Short mmCIF file of C-alpha atoms and ligand atoms in Angstrom, two decimals:
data_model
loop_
_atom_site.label_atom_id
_atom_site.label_comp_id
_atom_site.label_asym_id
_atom_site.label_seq_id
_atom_site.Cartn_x
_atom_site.Cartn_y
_atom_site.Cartn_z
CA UNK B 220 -20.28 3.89 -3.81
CA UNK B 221 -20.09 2.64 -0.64
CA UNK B 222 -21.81 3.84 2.37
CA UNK B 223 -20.16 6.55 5.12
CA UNK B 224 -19.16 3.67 8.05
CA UNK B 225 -19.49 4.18 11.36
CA UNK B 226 -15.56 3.12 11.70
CA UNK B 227 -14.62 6.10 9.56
CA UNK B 228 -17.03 8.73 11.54
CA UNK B 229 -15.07 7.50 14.73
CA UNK B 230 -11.95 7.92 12.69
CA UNK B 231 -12.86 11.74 11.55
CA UNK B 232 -14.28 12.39 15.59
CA UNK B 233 -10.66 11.13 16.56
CA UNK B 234 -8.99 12.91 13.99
CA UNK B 235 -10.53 15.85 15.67
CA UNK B 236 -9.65 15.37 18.86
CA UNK B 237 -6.26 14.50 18.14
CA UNK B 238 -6.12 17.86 16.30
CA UNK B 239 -5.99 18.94 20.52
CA UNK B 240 -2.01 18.36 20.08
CA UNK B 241 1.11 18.32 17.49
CA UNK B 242 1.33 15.17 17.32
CA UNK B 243 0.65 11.90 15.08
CA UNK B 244 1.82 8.69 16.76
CA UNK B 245 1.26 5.30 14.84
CA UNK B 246 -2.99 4.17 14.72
CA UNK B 247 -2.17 0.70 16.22
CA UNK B 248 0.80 -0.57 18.33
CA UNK B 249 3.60 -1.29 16.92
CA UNK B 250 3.93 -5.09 17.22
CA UNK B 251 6.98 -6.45 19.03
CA UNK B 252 9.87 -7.43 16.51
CA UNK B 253 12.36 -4.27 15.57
CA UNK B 254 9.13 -2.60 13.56
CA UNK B 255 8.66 1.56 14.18
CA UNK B 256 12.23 3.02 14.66
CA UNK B 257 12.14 6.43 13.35
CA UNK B 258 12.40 9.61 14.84
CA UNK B 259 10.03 11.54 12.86
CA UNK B 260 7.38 9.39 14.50
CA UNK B 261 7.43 11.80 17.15
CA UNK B 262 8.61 14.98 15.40
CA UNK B 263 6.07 17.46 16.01
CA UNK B 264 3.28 18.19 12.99
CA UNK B 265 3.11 21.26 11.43
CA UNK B 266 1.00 23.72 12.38
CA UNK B 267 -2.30 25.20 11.08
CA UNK B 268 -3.89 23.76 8.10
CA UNK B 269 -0.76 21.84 7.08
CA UNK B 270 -1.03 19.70 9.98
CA UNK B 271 -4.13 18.83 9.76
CA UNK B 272 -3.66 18.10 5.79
CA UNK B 273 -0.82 15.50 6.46
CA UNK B 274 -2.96 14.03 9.59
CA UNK B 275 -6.15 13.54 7.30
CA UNK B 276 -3.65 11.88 4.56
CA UNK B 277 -2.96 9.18 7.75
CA UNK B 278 -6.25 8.57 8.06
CA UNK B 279 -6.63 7.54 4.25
CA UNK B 280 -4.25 5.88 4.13
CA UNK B 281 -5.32 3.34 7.02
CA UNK B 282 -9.23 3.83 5.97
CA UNK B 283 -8.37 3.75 2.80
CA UNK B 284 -11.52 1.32 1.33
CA UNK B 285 -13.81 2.55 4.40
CA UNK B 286 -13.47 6.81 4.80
CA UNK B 287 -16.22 8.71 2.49
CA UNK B 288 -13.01 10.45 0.89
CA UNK B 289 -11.13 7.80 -0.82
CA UNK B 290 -14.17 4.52 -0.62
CA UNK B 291 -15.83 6.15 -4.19
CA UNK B 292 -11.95 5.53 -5.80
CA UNK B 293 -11.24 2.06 -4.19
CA UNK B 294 -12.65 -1.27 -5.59
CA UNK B 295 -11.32 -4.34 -3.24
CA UNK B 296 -11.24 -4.78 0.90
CA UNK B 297 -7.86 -3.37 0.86
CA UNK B 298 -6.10 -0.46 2.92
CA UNK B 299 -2.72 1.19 1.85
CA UNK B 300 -1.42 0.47 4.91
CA UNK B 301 -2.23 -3.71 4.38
CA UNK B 302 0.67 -3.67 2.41
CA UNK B 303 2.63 -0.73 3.94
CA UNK B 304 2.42 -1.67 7.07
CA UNK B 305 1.90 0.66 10.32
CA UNK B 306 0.62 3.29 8.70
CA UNK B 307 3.92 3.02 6.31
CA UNK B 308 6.35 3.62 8.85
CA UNK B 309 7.33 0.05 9.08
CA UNK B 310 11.14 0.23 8.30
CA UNK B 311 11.16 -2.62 5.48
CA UNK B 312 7.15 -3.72 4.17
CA UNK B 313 6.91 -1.22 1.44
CA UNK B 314 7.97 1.49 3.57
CA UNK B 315 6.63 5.11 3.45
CA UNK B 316 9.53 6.39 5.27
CA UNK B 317 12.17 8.74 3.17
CA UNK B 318 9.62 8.12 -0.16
CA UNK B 319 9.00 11.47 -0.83
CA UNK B 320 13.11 12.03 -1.29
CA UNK B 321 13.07 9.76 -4.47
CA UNK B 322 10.45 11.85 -6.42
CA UNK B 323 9.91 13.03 -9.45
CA UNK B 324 11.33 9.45 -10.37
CA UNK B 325 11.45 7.93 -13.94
CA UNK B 326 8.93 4.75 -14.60
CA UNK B 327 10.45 2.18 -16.75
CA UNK B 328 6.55 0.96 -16.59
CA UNK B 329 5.00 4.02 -17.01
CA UNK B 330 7.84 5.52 -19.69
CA UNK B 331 7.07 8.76 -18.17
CA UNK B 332 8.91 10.63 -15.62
CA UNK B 333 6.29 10.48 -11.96
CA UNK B 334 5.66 13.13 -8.91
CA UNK B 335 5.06 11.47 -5.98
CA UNK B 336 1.34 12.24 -6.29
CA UNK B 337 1.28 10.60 -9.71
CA UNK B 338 2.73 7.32 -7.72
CA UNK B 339 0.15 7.23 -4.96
CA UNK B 340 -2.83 7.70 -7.52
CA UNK B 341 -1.45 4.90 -10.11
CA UNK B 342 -1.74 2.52 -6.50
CA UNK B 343 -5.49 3.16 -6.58
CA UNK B 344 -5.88 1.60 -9.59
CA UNK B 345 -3.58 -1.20 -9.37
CA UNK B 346 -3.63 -2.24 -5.51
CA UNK B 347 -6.50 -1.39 -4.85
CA UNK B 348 -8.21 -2.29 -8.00
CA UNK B 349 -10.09 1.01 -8.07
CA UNK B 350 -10.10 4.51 -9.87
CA UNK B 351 -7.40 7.15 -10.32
CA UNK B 352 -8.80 10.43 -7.86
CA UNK B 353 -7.92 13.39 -9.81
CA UNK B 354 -4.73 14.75 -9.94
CA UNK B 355 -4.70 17.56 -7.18
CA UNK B 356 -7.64 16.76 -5.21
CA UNK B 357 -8.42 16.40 -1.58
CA UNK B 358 -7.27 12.86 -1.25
CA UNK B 359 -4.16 13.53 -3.66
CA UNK B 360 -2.83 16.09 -1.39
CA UNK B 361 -3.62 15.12 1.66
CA UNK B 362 -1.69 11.48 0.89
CA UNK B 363 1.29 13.29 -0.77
CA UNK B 364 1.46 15.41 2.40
CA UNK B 365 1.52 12.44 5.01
CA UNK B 366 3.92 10.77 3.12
CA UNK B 367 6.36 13.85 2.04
CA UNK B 368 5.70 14.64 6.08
CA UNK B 369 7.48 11.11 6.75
CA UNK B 370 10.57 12.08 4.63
CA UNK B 371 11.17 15.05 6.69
CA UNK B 372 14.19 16.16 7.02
CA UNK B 373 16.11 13.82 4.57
CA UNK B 374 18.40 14.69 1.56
CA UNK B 375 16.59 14.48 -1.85
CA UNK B 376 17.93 11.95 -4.26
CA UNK B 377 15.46 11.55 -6.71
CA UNK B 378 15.56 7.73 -8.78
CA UNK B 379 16.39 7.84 -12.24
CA UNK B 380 16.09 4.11 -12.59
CA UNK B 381 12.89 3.39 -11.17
CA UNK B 382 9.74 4.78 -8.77
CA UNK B 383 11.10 3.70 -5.16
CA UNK B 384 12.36 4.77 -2.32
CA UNK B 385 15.77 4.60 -0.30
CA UNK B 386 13.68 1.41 1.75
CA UNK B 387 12.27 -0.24 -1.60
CA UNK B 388 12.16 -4.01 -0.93
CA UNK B 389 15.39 -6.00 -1.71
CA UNK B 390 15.04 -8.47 -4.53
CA UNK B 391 15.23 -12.14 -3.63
CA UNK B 392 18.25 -13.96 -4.86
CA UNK B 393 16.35 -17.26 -5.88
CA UNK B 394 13.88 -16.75 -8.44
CA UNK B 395 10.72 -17.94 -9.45
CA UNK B 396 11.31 -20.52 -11.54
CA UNK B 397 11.98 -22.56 -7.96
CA UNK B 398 8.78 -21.96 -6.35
CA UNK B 399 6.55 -24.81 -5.28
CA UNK B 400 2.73 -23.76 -5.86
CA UNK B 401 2.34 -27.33 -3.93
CA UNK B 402 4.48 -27.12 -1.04
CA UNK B 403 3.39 -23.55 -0.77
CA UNK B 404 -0.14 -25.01 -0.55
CA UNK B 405 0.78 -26.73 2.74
CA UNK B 406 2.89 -23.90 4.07
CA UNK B 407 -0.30 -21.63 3.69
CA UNK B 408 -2.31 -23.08 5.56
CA UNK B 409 0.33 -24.06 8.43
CA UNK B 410 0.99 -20.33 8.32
CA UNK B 411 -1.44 -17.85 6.98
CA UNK B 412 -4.71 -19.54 6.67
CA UNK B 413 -5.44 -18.55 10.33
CA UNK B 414 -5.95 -14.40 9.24
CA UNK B 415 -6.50 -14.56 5.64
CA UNK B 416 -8.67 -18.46 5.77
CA UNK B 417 -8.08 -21.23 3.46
CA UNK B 418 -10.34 -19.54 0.72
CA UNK B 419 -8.13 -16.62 0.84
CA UNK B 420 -10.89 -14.63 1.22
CA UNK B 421 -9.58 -12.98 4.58
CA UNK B 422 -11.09 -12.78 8.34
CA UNK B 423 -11.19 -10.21 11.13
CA UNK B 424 -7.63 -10.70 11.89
CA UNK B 425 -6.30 -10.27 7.69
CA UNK B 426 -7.45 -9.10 4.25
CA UNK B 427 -8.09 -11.07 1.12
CA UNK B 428 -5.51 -12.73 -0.72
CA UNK B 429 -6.86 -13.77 -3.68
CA UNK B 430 -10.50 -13.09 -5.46
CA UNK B 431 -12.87 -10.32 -6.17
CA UNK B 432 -12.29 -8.21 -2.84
CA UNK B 433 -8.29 -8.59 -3.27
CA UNK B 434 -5.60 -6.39 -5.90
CA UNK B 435 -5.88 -7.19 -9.44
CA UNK B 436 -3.16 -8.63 -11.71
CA UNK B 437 -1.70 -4.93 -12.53
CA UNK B 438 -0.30 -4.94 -8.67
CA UNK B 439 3.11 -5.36 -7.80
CA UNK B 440 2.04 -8.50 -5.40
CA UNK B 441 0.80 -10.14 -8.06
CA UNK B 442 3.56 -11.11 -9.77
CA UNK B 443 4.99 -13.99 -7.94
CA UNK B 444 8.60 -12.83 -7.42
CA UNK B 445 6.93 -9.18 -6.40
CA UNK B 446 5.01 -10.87 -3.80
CA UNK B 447 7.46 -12.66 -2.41
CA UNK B 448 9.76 -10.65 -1.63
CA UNK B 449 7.16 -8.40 0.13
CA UNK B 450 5.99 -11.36 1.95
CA UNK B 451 9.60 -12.38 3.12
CA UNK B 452 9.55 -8.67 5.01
CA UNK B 453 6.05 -8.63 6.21
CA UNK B 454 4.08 -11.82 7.12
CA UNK B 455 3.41 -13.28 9.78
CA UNK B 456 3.31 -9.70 10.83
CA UNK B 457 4.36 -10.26 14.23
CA UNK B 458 7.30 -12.26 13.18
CA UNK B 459 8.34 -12.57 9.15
CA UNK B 460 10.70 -15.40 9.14
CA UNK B 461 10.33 -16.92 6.26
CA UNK B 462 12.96 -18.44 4.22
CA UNK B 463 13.11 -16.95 0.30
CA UNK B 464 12.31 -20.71 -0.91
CA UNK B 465 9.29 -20.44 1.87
CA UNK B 466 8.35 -17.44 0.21
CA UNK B 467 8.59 -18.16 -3.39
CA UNK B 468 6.14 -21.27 -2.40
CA UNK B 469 3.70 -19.28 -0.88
CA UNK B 470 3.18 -16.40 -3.54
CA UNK B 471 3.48 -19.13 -6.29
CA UNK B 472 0.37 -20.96 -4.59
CA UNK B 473 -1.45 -17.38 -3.42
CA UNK B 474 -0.98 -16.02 -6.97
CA UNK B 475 -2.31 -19.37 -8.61
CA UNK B 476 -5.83 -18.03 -7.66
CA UNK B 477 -8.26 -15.86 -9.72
CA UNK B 478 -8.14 -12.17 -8.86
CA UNK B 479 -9.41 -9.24 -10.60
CA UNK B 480 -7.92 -8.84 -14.04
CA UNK B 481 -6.46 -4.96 -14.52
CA UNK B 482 -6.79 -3.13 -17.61
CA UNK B 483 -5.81 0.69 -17.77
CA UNK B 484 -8.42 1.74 -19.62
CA UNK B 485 -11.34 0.54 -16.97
CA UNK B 486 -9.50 2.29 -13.83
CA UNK B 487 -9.14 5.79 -15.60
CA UNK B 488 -11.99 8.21 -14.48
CA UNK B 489 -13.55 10.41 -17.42
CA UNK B 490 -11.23 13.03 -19.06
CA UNK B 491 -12.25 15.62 -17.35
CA UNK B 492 -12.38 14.15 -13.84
CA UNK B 493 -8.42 13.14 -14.09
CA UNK B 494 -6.39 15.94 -14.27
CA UNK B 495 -2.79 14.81 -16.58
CA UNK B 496 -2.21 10.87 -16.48
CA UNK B 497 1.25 10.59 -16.67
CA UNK B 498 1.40 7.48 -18.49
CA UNK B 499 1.62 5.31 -21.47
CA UNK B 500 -2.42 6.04 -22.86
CA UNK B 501 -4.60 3.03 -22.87
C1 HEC J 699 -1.69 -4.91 -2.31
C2 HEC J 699 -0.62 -4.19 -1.63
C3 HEC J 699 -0.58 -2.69 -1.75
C4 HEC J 699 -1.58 -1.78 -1.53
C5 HEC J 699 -3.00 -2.06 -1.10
C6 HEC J 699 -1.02 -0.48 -1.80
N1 HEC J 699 0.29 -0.59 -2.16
FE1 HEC J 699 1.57 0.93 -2.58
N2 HEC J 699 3.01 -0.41 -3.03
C7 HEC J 699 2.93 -1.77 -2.82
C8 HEC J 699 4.21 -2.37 -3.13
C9 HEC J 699 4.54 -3.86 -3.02
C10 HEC J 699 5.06 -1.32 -3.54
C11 HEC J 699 6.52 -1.41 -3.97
C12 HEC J 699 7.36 -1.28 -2.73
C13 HEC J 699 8.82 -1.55 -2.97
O1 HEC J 699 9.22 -2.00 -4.05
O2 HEC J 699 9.60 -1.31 -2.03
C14 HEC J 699 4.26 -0.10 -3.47
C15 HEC J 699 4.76 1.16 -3.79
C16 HEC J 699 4.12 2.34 -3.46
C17 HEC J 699 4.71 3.66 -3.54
C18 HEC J 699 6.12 3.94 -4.00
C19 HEC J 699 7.05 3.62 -2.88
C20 HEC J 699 8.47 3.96 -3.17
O3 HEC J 699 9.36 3.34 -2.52
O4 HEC J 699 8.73 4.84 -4.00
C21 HEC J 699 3.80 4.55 -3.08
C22 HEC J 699 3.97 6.04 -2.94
C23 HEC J 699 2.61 3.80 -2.74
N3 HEC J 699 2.84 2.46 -2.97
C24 HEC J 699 1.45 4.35 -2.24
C25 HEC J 699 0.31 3.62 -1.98
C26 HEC J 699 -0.93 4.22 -1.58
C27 HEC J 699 -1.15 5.69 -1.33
C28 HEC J 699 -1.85 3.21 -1.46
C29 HEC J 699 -3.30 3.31 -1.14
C30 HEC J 699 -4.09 4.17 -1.99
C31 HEC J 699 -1.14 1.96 -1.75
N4 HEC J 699 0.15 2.26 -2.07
C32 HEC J 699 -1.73 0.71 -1.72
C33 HEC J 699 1.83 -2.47 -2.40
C34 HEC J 699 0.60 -1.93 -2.13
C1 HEC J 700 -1.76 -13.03 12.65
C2 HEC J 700 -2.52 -12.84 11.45
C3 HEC J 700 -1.80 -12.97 10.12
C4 HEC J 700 -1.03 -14.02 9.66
C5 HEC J 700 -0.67 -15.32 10.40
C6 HEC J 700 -0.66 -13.68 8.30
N1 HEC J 700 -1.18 -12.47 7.97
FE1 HEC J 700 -1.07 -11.56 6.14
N2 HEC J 700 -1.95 -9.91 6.89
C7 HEC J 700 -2.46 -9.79 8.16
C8 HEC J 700 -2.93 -8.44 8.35
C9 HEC J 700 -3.58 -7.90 9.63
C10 HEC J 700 -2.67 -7.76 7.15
C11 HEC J 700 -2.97 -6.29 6.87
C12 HEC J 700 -1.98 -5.43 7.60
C13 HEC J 700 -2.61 -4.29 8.31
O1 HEC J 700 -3.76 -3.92 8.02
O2 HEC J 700 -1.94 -3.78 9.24
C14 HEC J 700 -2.09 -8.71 6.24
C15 HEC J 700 -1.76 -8.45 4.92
C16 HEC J 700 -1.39 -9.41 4.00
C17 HEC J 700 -1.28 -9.20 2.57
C18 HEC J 700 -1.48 -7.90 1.82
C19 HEC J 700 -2.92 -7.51 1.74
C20 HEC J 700 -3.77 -8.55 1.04
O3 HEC J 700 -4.73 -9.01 1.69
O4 HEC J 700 -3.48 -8.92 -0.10
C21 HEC J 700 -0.90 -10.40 2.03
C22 HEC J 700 -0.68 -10.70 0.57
C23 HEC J 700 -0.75 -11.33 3.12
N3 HEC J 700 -1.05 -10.70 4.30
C24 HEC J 700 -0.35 -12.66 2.98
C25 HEC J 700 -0.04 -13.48 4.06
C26 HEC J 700 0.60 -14.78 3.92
C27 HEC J 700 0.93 -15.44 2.60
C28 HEC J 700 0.78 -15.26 5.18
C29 HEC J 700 1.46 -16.55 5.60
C30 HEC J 700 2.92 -16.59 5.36
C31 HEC J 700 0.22 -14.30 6.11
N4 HEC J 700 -0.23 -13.22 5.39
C32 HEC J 700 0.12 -14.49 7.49
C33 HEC J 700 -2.53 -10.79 9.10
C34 HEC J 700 -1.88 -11.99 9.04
#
C-alpha cells in the first residue's frame, strides 16, 4: 500500500475549500483545441452531502494511483483521467460525459448485464492493473456519482449491445493487419517520446506506456486496434492529428512491449471483500 502523498493532502485541503461554493470546474485548463464544451461543466453541484460525494468522486478519479482512498486498489502509475482526459469531460478521449445514460448495459465480454458501478470497478483491474474495491463502497459511489453527475440532465438509453456511452470512441476504418510496428518506431519518438521517453516508461510531462508501472494486457489500450483509435482522439494532447495509418503504427510498436499480463483471478479481492462480481467467474 502506498503511502498518503503530500499531492493528495493538498488535493483533500482543496477539496475543502472548494466545498466554499457549488461549483466543480475542470482540475487543469482545458488545453486549446475544441476540448471542454459542455454545459454541465458549470451547472451548479448538488447540495449537501451529494455534492460533496460527486466532488470527492473528481478527485479519484484524477488522483486515482496517489489519494489514500483508491492507491490500496490501483497497481500501475496510472490515473482514470490519463485516458479520459480532463477529468472525463473531454468530448471524444473516452469521454465521461452522458456515460451514466447507457447503464445497466449488456457485456458481450463480461456475458453479464453491468451497472455503471460494476463498469468503473472492472477498470481498476484492467487499466489500472489493480484490485476490484468492493461493490458499494466509498470509492464505488463516490465515482458512480461524479460520473452519473456528468450525464445530468440527458435522456436514458441504456446499450444492449455493448458497455459504452453515446461518446464511445469511433472504430477506425483501416485495421490492424496494416500497422507498421517499424515505422511506428520512428513516429514515436518524432512524436511521443518527449512525455512518455523512449523507454516508455513516462516523465513529468506523461505516464508510462509500456512496462510494470503501465495497464496490463486485459485493458482496452492494449489491444492494438483499441489503442489506436483512442490515440487518434487523444495524443499529442494539445493537438491529436494523427492519421489512422499514423495511429495503427504507433499502438502496433507501443503494444510490442512487455506490460503486465492480466488474469481475473489475481485482481479479484477475497470473497468477502467484493460484494457481487458481475462476471464470467475465474
Ligand atoms: C489505460 C487507459 C484507461 C484508464 C487508466 C482507465 N480507463 Fe476507463 N476506459 C478506457 C477506454 C479506452 C475505455 C473505452 C472507451 C470507449 O470505447 O469509448 C474505457 C471505458 C470506461 C468506462 C465506460 C465508458 C462508456 O462509454 O460506457 C468507464 C465508466 C470507465 N472507463 C471508468 C474508468 C475509471 C473509473 C477509471 C479509473 C479507476 C478508468 N476508467 C481508468 C481507458 C482507461
Ligand atoms: C506533450 C506531452 C505528450 C505528448 C507529446 C504525448 N503524450 Fe501521451 N500523454 C500525455 C499526458 C499528460 C497523458 C495523461 C493525460 C492526463 O493526465 O491528463 C498522456 C497519456 C497517454 C496514454 C494513456 C496513459 C498511459 O500512459 O498509458 C497513452 C497510451 C499515451 N499518452 C500515448 C502517447 C503516444 C503514443 C504519443 C505520441 C503520438 C503521445 N502519447 C504523445 C502527454 C503527452
Amino acid at each position: 500500500m502506498k503511502k498518503r502523498s503530500p499531492l493528495s493532502l493538498g488535493g483533500l485541503l482543496c477539496s475543502a475549500l472548494l466545498g466554499l461554493g457549488y461549483t466543480l470546474t475542470p482540475a487543469t485548463a482545458p488545453p486549446e483545441t475544441g476540448q471542454v464544451a459542455d454545459s454541465s461543466l458549470d451547472r451548479p453541484l448538488p447540495s449537501g452531502p451529494l455534492g460533496e460525494v460527486i466532488r470527492l468522486g473528481r478527485d479519484l478519479v484524477a488522483e486515482t494511483a496517489t489519494h489514500p482512498l483508491t492507491a490500496p486498489f490501483s497497481g500501475n502509475d496510472l490515473n482514470c483521467t490519463s485516458c479520459h482526459l480532463q477529468n472525463g469531460t473531454h468530448e471524444t478521449a473516452a469521454s465521461f460525459l452522458g456515460v451514466a445514460t447507457a447503464y445497466p448495459a449488456w457485456s458481450p465480454r463480461e456475458q453479464r448485464v453491468l451497472t455503471l458501478e460494476d463498469r468503473i470497478l472492472n477498470c481498476f483491474m484492467r487499466s489500472c492493473n489493480g484490485t476490484r474495491p468492493p461493490l458499494g463502497s466509498q470509492v464505488s459511489v463516490a465515482i458512480a456519482a461524479y460520473i452519473t453527475w456528468l450525464s445530468s440532465d440527458q435522456a436514458i438509453q441504456m446499450n444492449a449491445t455493448g458497455p459504452h456511452g453515446p461518446r464511445a470512441i469511433p472504430s477506425l476504418t483501416l485495421g490492424e493487419s496494416v500497422a507498421d510496428a517499424a515505422s511506428g518506431a520512428t513516429l514515436y519518438a518524432e512524436k511521443c517520446a518527449d512525455c512518455h521517453k523512449i523507454d516508455g516508461q513516462g516523465t513529468a510531462d506523461g505516464p508510462p506506456v509500456w512496462g510494470p508501472r503501465s495497464f496490463n494486457t486485459g485493458a482496452g489500450l492494449s489491444k492494438v486496434t483499441g489503442l489506436a483509435k483512442w490515440l487518434k482522439v487523444a495524443m499529442p494532447p494539445d493537438q491529436a492529428d494523427l492519421s489512422e495509418q499514423e495511429a495503427l503504427d504507433i499502438a502496433a510498436f507501443v503494444n510490442s512491449h512487455d506490460r503486465p499480463k492480466f488474469e481475473l483471478f489475481e485482481h479479484l479481492p477475497p470473497a468477502d471483500q467484493m460484494g457481487q462480481y458481475n462476471g464470467i467467474q475465474p
